[in-house]
Amino acid sequence: MIKNQHTGAKGFRGILVFTGIVEGLGKVEAVRPIGTGFRIGIRPLFSLQDPLIGESISVDGVCLTVTSVEAGLLWMDVSQETAHRSTLGGTRPQELVNLERALRIGDRLGGHFVLGHVDAVGVVKEVRKVERSHWLSISTDPKLSIYMVEKGSITVNGVSLTINRVEGATFEVNIVPHTYEVTNLKHKQSGSKVNIEVDILGKYVYSILTKRADLPLNRESGLTLKKLEEYGW
């Protein structure tokens, strides 16, 4: 998915949440080691108005902070932990990445709430074209399977997608032609690695039902994890 470019007032930095509606692509032009991590320089391939120092940007689904802007190049620091837990650790110059600025008050929420905190790295198992769309089969950490349900939301490389099928730790998503063309998902093939973030709402619900058994939610309402799964959560 892709959303309209930001216009008007500068970004509202008090809300660090994204929507999974990618604004456009960026090209990695430099990767410089710094401390135990590295600094990455990205040039947006679309009109990104007034980028702010300290602004949060989702880079392939990873929330990073702009530390400087030089000649149109956005510089962001990637920590050792972030590099280890996401695909950014293997980023090289000339690669294309999906970019999205944090949601602002008044923006339309066209995808779902995305935090930019990668849960795991997934591996594309299969890519197949079905009529005009492309289906991706992706395997990920088995621990995430409890948060994945058919017709639920999931973020792949920062793109908000709908899960069409789940089997164990493998899920399938359908990418419509527009999303396929304007994001870097069109460059993925069998064996490609992608960043995965499951729906935060599902994680909260699971946590409440499994760790807070003393809440009235369990005793009085009869609401259970199984029932929520049946209802599509």
C-alpha positions as a LaTeX table, in Angstrom:
\begin{tabular}{lrrr}
\hline
Residue & $x$ (\AA) & $y$ (\AA) & $z$ (\AA) \\
\hline
Met1 & 0.00 & 0.00 & 0.00 \\
Ile2 & 1.11 & 3.58 & $-0.53$ \\
Lys3 & $-0.32$ & 6.77 & 0.88 \\
Asn4 & $-0.45$ & 10.39 & $-0.22$ \\
Gln5 & 2.57 & 12.56 & 0.48 \\
His6 & 2.51 & 14.68 & 3.62 \\
Thr7 & 1.51 & 18.30 & 3.10 \\
Gly8 & 0.92 & 21.29 & 5.30 \\
Ala9 & 2.24 & 21.40 & 8.85 \\
Lys10 & 5.36 & 19.56 & 9.87 \\
Gly11 & 5.06 & 16.10 & 11.38 \\
Phe12 & 3.54 & 15.58 & 14.82 \\
Arg13 & 6.32 & 13.80 & 16.68 \\
Gly14 & 4.39 & 12.96 & 19.83 \\
Ile15 & 2.77 & 9.86 & 18.30 \\
Leu16 & 5.27 & 7.23 & 17.24 \\
Val17 & 3.00 & 4.93 & 15.34 \\
Phe18 & 2.78 & 4.06 & 11.66 \\
Thr19 & 0.01 & 2.66 & 9.47 \\
Gly20 & 1.81 & 0.32 & 7.09 \\
Ile21 & 0.77 & 2.54 & 4.17 \\
Val22 & 4.14 & 3.17 & 2.53 \\
Glu23 & 4.81 & 6.72 & 1.30 \\
Gly24 & 7.44 & 5.72 & $-1.21$ \\
Leu25 & 10.79 & 4.09 & $-1.82$ \\
Gly26 & 14.22 & 5.26 & $-0.75$ \\
Lys27 & 17.64 & 4.28 & $-2.07$ \\
Val28 & 20.41 & 3.40 & 0.36 \\
Glu29 & 23.43 & 5.46 & $-0.72$ \\
Ala30 & 25.79 & 4.97 & 2.21 \\
Val31 & 26.42 & 2.67 & 5.16 \\
Arg32 & 29.03 & 3.87 & 7.67 \\
Pro33 & 30.14 & 1.93 & 10.77 \\
Ile34 & 29.71 & 3.85 & 14.01 \\
Gly35 & 30.36 & 2.31 & 17.42 \\
Thr36 & 28.80 & $-1.15$ & 17.57 \\
Gly37 & 26.21 & $-0.22$ & 14.94 \\
Phe38 & 26.22 & 1.85 & 11.78 \\
Arg39 & 24.81 & 4.98 & 10.18 \\
Ile40 & 22.70 & 4.65 & 7.07 \\
Gly41 & 22.15 & 7.34 & 4.44 \\
Ile42 & 18.92 & 7.08 & 2.44 \\
Arg43 & 17.72 & 9.24 & $-0.44$ \\
Pro44 & 13.91 & 9.31 & $-0.79$ \\
Leu45 & 12.80 & 8.66 & $-4.37$ \\
Phe46 & 9.71 & 10.80 & $-3.85$ \\
Ser47 & 8.96 & 14.30 & $-2.56$ \\
Leu48 & 9.45 & 14.15 & 1.21 \\
Gln49 & 8.58 & 17.63 & 2.43 \\
Asp50 & 10.56 & 19.21 & 5.27 \\
Pro51 & 12.09 & 16.14 & 6.93 \\
Leu52 & 12.84 & 16.99 & 10.57 \\
Ile53 & 15.86 & 16.19 & 12.68 \\
Gly54 & 14.58 & 13.78 & 15.32 \\
Glu55 & 11.65 & 12.65 & 13.19 \\
Ser56 & 10.75 & 8.97 & 13.22 \\
Ile57 & 10.64 & 7.12 & 9.91 \\
Ser58 & 9.78 & 3.49 & 9.22 \\
Val59 & 12.52 & 1.94 & 7.08 \\
Asp60 & 11.37 & $-1.47$ & 5.83 \\
Gly61 & 9.21 & $-1.62$ & 8.93 \\
Val62 & 11.93 & $-0.56$ & 11.38 \\
Cys63 & 11.41 & 2.67 & 13.33 \\
Leu64 & 14.51 & 4.85 & 12.94 \\
Thr65 & 15.25 & 8.45 & 13.88 \\
Val66 & 16.58 & 11.06 & 11.45 \\
Thr67 & 19.84 & 12.40 & 12.92 \\
Ser68 & 20.75 & 14.74 & 10.06 \\
Val69 & 19.71 & 15.79 & 6.56 \\
Glu70 & 22.48 & 16.56 & 4.09 \\
Ala71 & 21.87 & 17.40 & 0.43 \\
Gly72 & 18.60 & 15.47 & 0.44 \\
Leu73 & 20.14 & 12.44 & 2.15 \\
Leu74 & 18.48 & 11.25 & 5.37 \\
Trp75 & 20.97 & 9.94 & 7.91 \\
Met76 & 19.79 & 7.51 & 10.59 \\
Asp77 & 21.60 & 5.42 & 13.18 \\
Val78 & 21.06 & 1.67 & 13.38 \\
Ser79 & 22.00 & 0.06 & 16.69 \\
Gln80 & 23.62 & $-3.35$ & 17.01 \\
Glu81 & 20.38 & $-4.74$ & 18.46 \\
Thr82 & 18.28 & $-3.40$ & 15.58 \\
Ala83 & 20.75 & $-4.74$ & 13.03 \\
His84 & 20.63 & $-8.16$ & 14.68 \\
Arg85 & 16.84 & $-8.38$ & 14.94 \\
Ser86 & 15.97 & $-7.07$ & 11.47 \\
Thr87 & 17.09 & $-7.23$ & 7.86 \\
Leu88 & 18.82 & $-3.86$ & 8.20 \\
Gly89 & 21.92 & $-5.66$ & 9.42 \\
Gly90 & 22.52 & $-6.83$ & 5.86 \\
Thr91 & 21.69 & $-3.54$ & 4.14 \\
Arg92 & 23.99 & $-2.53$ & 1.30 \\
Pro93 & 24.26 & 0.61 & $-0.88$ \\
Gln94 & 21.88 & 0.76 & $-3.87$ \\
Glu95 & 19.20 & $-1.27$ & $-2.09$ \\
Leu96 & 15.63 & 0.05 & $-2.15$ \\
Val97 & 13.73 & 0.37 & 1.13 \\
Asn98 & 10.12 & 1.21 & 2.00 \\
Leu99 & 9.65 & 4.54 & 3.79 \\
Glu100 & 6.82 & 5.90 & 5.92 \\
Arg101 & 6.74 & 8.80 & 8.35 \\
Ala102 & 4.97 & 8.49 & 11.69 \\
Leu103 & 1.21 & 9.01 & 11.78 \\
Arg104 & 0.09 & 12.54 & 12.63 \\
Ile105 & $-3.11$ & 13.74 & 14.24 \\
Gly106 & $-5.63$ & 14.18 & 11.45 \\
Asp107 & $-4.02$ & 11.63 & 9.12 \\
Arg108 & $-6.20$ & 8.91 & 7.66 \\
Leu109 & $-5.54$ & 5.44 & 9.08 \\
Gly110 & $-5.71$ & 3.28 & 5.98 \\
Gly111 & $-3.78$ & 0.26 & 7.24 \\
His112 & $-3.44$ & $-0.73$ & 10.91 \\
Phe113 & $-1.41$ & 0.42 & 13.90 \\
Val114 & 2.25 & $-0.40$ & 13.30 \\
Leu115 & 4.93 & 0.38 & 15.90 \\
Gly116 & 8.02 & $-0.18$ & 13.81 \\
His117 & 9.29 & $-2.78$ & 16.29 \\
Val118 & 10.21 & $-5.87$ & 14.30 \\
Asp119 & 9.17 & $-9.14$ & 15.94 \\
Ala120 & 11.18 & $-11.45$ & 13.69 \\
Val121 & 12.77 & $-11.86$ & 10.29 \\
Gly122 & 10.73 & $-13.98$ & 7.90 \\
Val123 & 11.84 & $-15.89$ & 4.83 \\
Val124 & 9.90 & $-15.83$ & 1.57 \\
Lys125 & 9.17 & $-19.45$ & 0.65 \\
Glu126 & 7.25 & $-18.89$ & $-2.57$ \\
Val127 & 6.08 & $-16.10$ & $-4.86$ \\
Arg128 & 3.38 & $-16.83$ & $-7.38$ \\
Lys129 & 1.26 & $-14.69$ & $-9.64$ \\
Val130 & $-2.49$ & $-15.23$ & $-9.51$ \\
Glu131 & $-4.21$ & $-13.22$ & $-12.21$ \\
Arg132 & $-3.08$ & $-9.61$ & $-11.56$ \\
Ser133 & $-2.00$ & $-10.11$ & $-7.96$ \\
His134 & 1.03 & $-11.76$ & $-6.35$ \\
Trp135 & 0.84 & $-14.22$ & $-3.49$ \\
Leu136 & 3.72 & $-14.51$ & $-1.06$ \\
Ser137 & 4.20 & $-17.46$ & 1.27 \\
Ile138 & 6.40 & $-16.48$ & 4.21 \\
Ser139 & 7.75 & $-18.51$ & 7.12 \\
Thr140 & 8.67 & $-16.84$ & 10.39 \\
Asp141 & 9.38 & $-17.54$ & 14.06 \\
Pro142 & 6.93 & $-20.23$ & 15.31 \\
Lys143 & 6.41 & $-18.16$ & 18.48 \\
Leu144 & 4.49 & $-15.60$ & 16.41 \\
Ser145 & 1.90 & $-18.07$ & 15.14 \\
Ile146 & $-0.39$ & $-17.42$ & 18.14 \\
Tyr147 & $-0.80$ & $-13.82$ & 16.97 \\
Met148 & $-1.59$ & $-14.64$ & 13.34 \\
Val149 & $-5.16$ & $-15.30$ & 12.21 \\
Glu150 & $-6.80$ & $-15.47$ & 8.81 \\
Lys151 & $-8.05$ & $-12.05$ & 7.68 \\
Gly152 & $-5.98$ & $-10.45$ & 10.42 \\
Ser153 & $-3.32$ & $-7.80$ & 9.83 \\
Ile154 & 0.43 & $-8.25$ & 9.60 \\
Thr155 & 3.30 & $-6.01$ & 8.55 \\
Val156 & 5.87 & $-7.22$ & 6.02 \\
Asn157 & 8.78 & $-4.85$ & 5.38 \\
Gly158 & 6.64 & $-2.03$ & 6.69 \\
Val159 & 3.67 & $-2.84$ & 4.44 \\
Ser160 & 0.27 & $-3.47$ & 6.04 \\
Leu161 & $-1.13$ & $-6.70$ & 4.59 \\
Thr162 & $-4.00$ & $-9.08$ & 5.27 \\
Ile163 & $-3.25$ & $-12.68$ & 6.15 \\
Asn164 & $-5.13$ & $-14.98$ & 3.80 \\
Arg165 & $-3.92$ & $-18.30$ & 5.17 \\
Val166 & $-1.97$ & $-19.54$ & 8.18 \\
Glu167 & $-0.38$ & $-22.94$ & 8.62 \\
Gly168 & 1.89 & $-23.20$ & 11.63 \\
Ala169 & 4.60 & $-20.55$ & 11.32 \\
Thr170 & 3.92 & $-20.01$ & 7.61 \\
Phe171 & 1.40 & $-17.49$ & 6.32 \\
Glu172 & 0.25 & $-16.25$ & 2.92 \\
Val173 & $-0.54$ & $-12.71$ & 1.84 \\
Asn174 & $-2.00$ & $-11.34$ & $-1.37$ \\
Ile175 & $-0.34$ & $-8.23$ & $-2.78$ \\
Val176 & $-2.49$ & $-6.15$ & $-5.11$ \\
Pro177 & $-0.86$ & $-4.75$ & $-8.28$ \\
His178 & $-0.47$ & $-1.18$ & $-6.99$ \\
Thr179 & 1.20 & $-2.20$ & $-3.72$ \\
Tyr180 & 3.41 & $-4.65$ & $-5.59$ \\
Glu181 & 4.64 & $-1.95$ & $-7.95$ \\
Val182 & 5.29 & 0.87 & $-5.48$ \\
Thr183 & 7.05 & $-1.10$ & $-2.71$ \\
Asn184 & 10.18 & $-3.22$ & $-2.63$ \\
Leu185 & 8.10 & $-6.39$ & $-2.26$ \\
Lys186 & 8.26 & $-6.74$ & $-6.05$ \\
His187 & 11.98 & $-7.48$ & $-5.71$ \\
Lys188 & 11.48 & $-10.34$ & $-3.25$ \\
Gln189 & 11.82 & $-13.94$ & $-4.34$ \\
Ser190 & 12.15 & $-17.35$ & $-2.73$ \\
Gly191 & 14.81 & $-17.10$ & $-0.03$ \\
Ser192 & 14.50 & $-13.34$ & 0.47 \\
Lys193 & 14.37 & $-12.11$ & 4.06 \\
Val194 & 11.72 & $-9.65$ & 5.24 \\
Asn195 & 10.87 & $-7.89$ & 8.49 \\
Ile196 & 7.76 & $-9.12$ & 10.28 \\
Glu197 & 5.65 & $-7.28$ & 12.86 \\
Val198 & 2.46 & $-8.91$ & 14.08 \\
Asp199 & $-0.63$ & $-6.90$ & 15.03 \\
Ile200 & $-0.02$ & $-5.21$ & 18.39 \\
Leu201 & $-3.72$ & $-5.52$ & 19.30 \\
Gly202 & $-3.47$ & $-9.30$ & 19.10 \\
Lys203 & $-0.43$ & $-9.25$ & 21.39 \\
Tyr204 & $-2.23$ & $-7.14$ & 23.98 \\
Val205 & $-5.32$ & $-9.35$ & 23.93 \\
Tyr206 & $-3.22$ & $-12.50$ & 24.29 \\
Ser207 & $-1.28$ & $-10.98$ & 27.17 \\
Ile208 & $-4.45$ & $-10.00$ & 29.02 \\
Leu209 & $-6.05$ & $-13.42$ & 28.63 \\
Thr210 & $-2.98$ & $-15.44$ & 29.54 \\
Lys211 & $-1.27$ & $-13.32$ & 32.20 \\
Arg212 & $-4.15$ & $-11.50$ & 33.88 \\
Ala213 & $-6.50$ & $-14.34$ & 34.74 \\
Asp214 & $-7.65$ & $-12.40$ & 37.80 \\
Leu215 & $-9.39$ & $-9.80$ & 35.64 \\
Pro216 & $-13.24$ & $-9.84$ & 35.46 \\
Leu217 & $-12.78$ & $-10.33$ & 31.72 \\
Asn218 & $-12.13$ & $-14.02$ & 32.27 \\
Arg219 & $-14.38$ & $-14.75$ & 35.25 \\
Glu220 & $-17.58$ & $-12.98$ & 34.32 \\
Ser221 & $-17.75$ & $-12.43$ & 30.58 \\
Gly222 & $-16.78$ & $-15.93$ & 29.51 \\
Leu223 & $-14.43$ & $-14.38$ & 26.93 \\
Thr224 & $-11.54$ & $-16.69$ & 26.14 \\
Leu225 & $-8.61$ & $-16.75$ & 23.75 \\
Lys226 & $-10.31$ & $-19.51$ & 21.77 \\
Lys227 & $-13.46$ & $-17.42$ & 21.35 \\
Leu228 & $-11.46$ & $-14.39$ & 20.22 \\
Glu229 & $-9.71$ & $-16.55$ & 17.63 \\
Glu230 & $-13.09$ & $-17.78$ & 16.41 \\
Tyr231 & $-14.22$ & $-14.17$ & 16.02 \\
Gly232 & $-11.17$ & $-13.37$ & 13.87 \\
Trp233 & $-8.90$ & $-11.69$ & 16.42 \\
\hline
\end{tabular}
